[in-house]
Structure formats: C-alpha cells, structure tokens
Short mmCIF file of C-alpha atoms in Angstrom, two decimals:
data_model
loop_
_atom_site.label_atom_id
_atom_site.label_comp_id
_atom_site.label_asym_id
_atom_site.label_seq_id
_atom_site.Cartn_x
_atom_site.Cartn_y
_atom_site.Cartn_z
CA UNK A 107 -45.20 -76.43 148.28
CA UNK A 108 -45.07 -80.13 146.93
CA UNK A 109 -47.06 -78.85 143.53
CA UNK A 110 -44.57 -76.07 143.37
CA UNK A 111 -41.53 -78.34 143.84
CA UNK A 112 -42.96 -80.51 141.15
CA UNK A 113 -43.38 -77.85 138.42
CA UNK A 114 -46.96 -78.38 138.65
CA UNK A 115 -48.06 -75.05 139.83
CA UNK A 116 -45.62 -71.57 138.54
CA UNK A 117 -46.78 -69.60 141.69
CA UNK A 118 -44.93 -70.62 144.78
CA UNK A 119 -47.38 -70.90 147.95
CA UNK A 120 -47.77 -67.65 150.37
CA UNK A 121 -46.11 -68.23 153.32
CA UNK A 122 -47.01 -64.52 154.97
CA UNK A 123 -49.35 -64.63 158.03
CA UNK A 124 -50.66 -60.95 158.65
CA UNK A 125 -53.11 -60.22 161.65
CA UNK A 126 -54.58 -57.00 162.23
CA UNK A 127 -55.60 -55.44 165.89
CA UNK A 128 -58.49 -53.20 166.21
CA UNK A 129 -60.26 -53.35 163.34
CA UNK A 130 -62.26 -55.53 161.41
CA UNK A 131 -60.10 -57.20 158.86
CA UNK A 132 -61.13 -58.43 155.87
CA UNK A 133 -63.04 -55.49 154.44
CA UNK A 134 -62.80 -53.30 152.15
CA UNK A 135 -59.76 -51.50 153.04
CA UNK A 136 -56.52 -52.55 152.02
CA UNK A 137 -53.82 -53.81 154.98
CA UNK A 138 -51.41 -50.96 154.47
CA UNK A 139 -54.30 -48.49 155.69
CA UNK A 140 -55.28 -50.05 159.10
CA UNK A 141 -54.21 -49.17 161.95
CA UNK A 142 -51.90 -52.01 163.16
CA UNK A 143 -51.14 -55.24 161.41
CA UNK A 144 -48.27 -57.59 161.53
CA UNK A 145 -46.59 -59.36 159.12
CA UNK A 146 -45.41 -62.88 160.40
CA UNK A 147 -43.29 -64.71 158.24
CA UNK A 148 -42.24 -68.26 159.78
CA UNK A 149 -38.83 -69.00 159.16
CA UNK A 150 -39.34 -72.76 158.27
CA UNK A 151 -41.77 -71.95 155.72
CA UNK A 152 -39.30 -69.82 153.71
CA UNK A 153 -36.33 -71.40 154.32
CA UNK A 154 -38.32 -74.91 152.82
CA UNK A 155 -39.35 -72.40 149.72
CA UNK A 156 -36.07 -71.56 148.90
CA UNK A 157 -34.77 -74.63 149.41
CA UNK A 158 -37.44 -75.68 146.53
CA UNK A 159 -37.33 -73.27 144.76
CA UNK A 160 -33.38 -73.48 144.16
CA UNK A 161 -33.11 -70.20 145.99
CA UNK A 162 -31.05 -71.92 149.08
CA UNK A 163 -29.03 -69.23 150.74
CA UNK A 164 -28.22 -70.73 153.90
CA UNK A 165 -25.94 -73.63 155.61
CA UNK A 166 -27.62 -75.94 157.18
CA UNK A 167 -24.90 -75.55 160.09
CA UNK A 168 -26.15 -72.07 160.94
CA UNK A 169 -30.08 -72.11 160.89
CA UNK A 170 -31.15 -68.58 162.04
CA UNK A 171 -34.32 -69.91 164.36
CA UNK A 172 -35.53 -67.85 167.34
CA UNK A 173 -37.54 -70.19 169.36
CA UNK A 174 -37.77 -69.41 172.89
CA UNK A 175 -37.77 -73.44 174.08
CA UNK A 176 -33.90 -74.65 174.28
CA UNK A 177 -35.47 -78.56 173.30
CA UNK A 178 -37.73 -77.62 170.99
CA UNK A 179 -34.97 -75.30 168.60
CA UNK A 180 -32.41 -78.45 168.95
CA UNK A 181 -35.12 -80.93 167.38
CA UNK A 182 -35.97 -78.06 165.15
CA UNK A 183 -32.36 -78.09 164.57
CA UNK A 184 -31.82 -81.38 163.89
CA UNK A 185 -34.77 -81.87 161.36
CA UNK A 186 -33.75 -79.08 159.28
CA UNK A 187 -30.57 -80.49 159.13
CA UNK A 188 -31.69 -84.38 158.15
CA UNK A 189 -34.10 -82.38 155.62
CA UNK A 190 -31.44 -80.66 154.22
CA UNK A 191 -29.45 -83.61 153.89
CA UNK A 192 -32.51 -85.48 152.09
CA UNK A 193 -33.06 -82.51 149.85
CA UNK A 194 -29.46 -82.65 148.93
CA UNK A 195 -29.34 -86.23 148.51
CA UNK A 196 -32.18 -85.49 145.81
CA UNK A 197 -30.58 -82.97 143.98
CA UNK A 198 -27.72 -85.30 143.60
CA UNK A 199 -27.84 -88.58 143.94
CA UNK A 200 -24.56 -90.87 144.38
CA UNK A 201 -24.36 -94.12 143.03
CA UNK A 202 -24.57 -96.76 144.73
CA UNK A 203 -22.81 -100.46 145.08
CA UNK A 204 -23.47 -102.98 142.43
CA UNK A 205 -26.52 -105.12 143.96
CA UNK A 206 -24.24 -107.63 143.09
CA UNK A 207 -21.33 -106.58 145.86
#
C-alpha cells in the first residue's frame, strides 16, 4: 500500500481474502467452479486504498464498520478518524507560524 501511495508500484495491492470449504483449494480449478468460497473483503483495507488512491468516498464521521465488540469499533473509530485527519493534513498542508513568532 505504501509503494502504491508512493507511485512506486501502478498495481494497487489485493485486499480480497477468499476461503473455500470442502475442497482442496489451490488446484487446478478456478474459484468460481467450487463448491463454496467466500469472498472477504475487510473494510479497513479498502477504505485505506481509496483513501490512497484518491478514490475517498466516505466521511470520516460515518465509517460503515460492523464489528461485533462495542470498545473495539470506538478505537477503530477513533483511529480512522486521526488517520483521516493525518491523510488530509498531507494532502494539504497549512502553513504554519513564522519560527520567528
């Protein structure tokens, strides 16, 4: 994510986790012909590609987590928002005092 953020890779990371029940997986047939897989996409790990990737399509003020642990979602919470904050700070910087002042 850090090489894509830097321009130093054009492919952004894969952020998909699949599993597959039942059958042996990896083989030679593809995952759209077994029998049961799931597709688990963790919603920090997109929400910090788009963020990178200039694709940001969310407030920061109404983070979309599921996490079943009332503590655990209001830290969650909380560092998304002081990430988001940093990020934006980033993308545009405000000048500061004179060292001078």
């Amino acid at each position: 994510l850090i090489l894509f953020q830097k321009g130093q890779t054009t492919t952004p990371p894969p952020f998909e986790i699949f599993f597959c029940f039942g059958e042996e997986w990896p083989d030679q047939k593809p995952k759209e012909k077994k029998l049961i897989t799931v597709q688990v996409v963790p919603v920090v790990a997109r929400m910090l590609l788009e963020m990178f990737s200039g694709e940001l399509s969310w407030s920061a003020d109404s983070i979309p987590l599921h996490i079943s642990h009332p503590d655990l979602k209001d830290k969650m919470v909380e560092q998304f928002k002081e990430l988001h904050q940093l990020w934006h700070n980033q993308q545009n910087p405000q000048p500061g005092p004179a060292p001078w002042a």
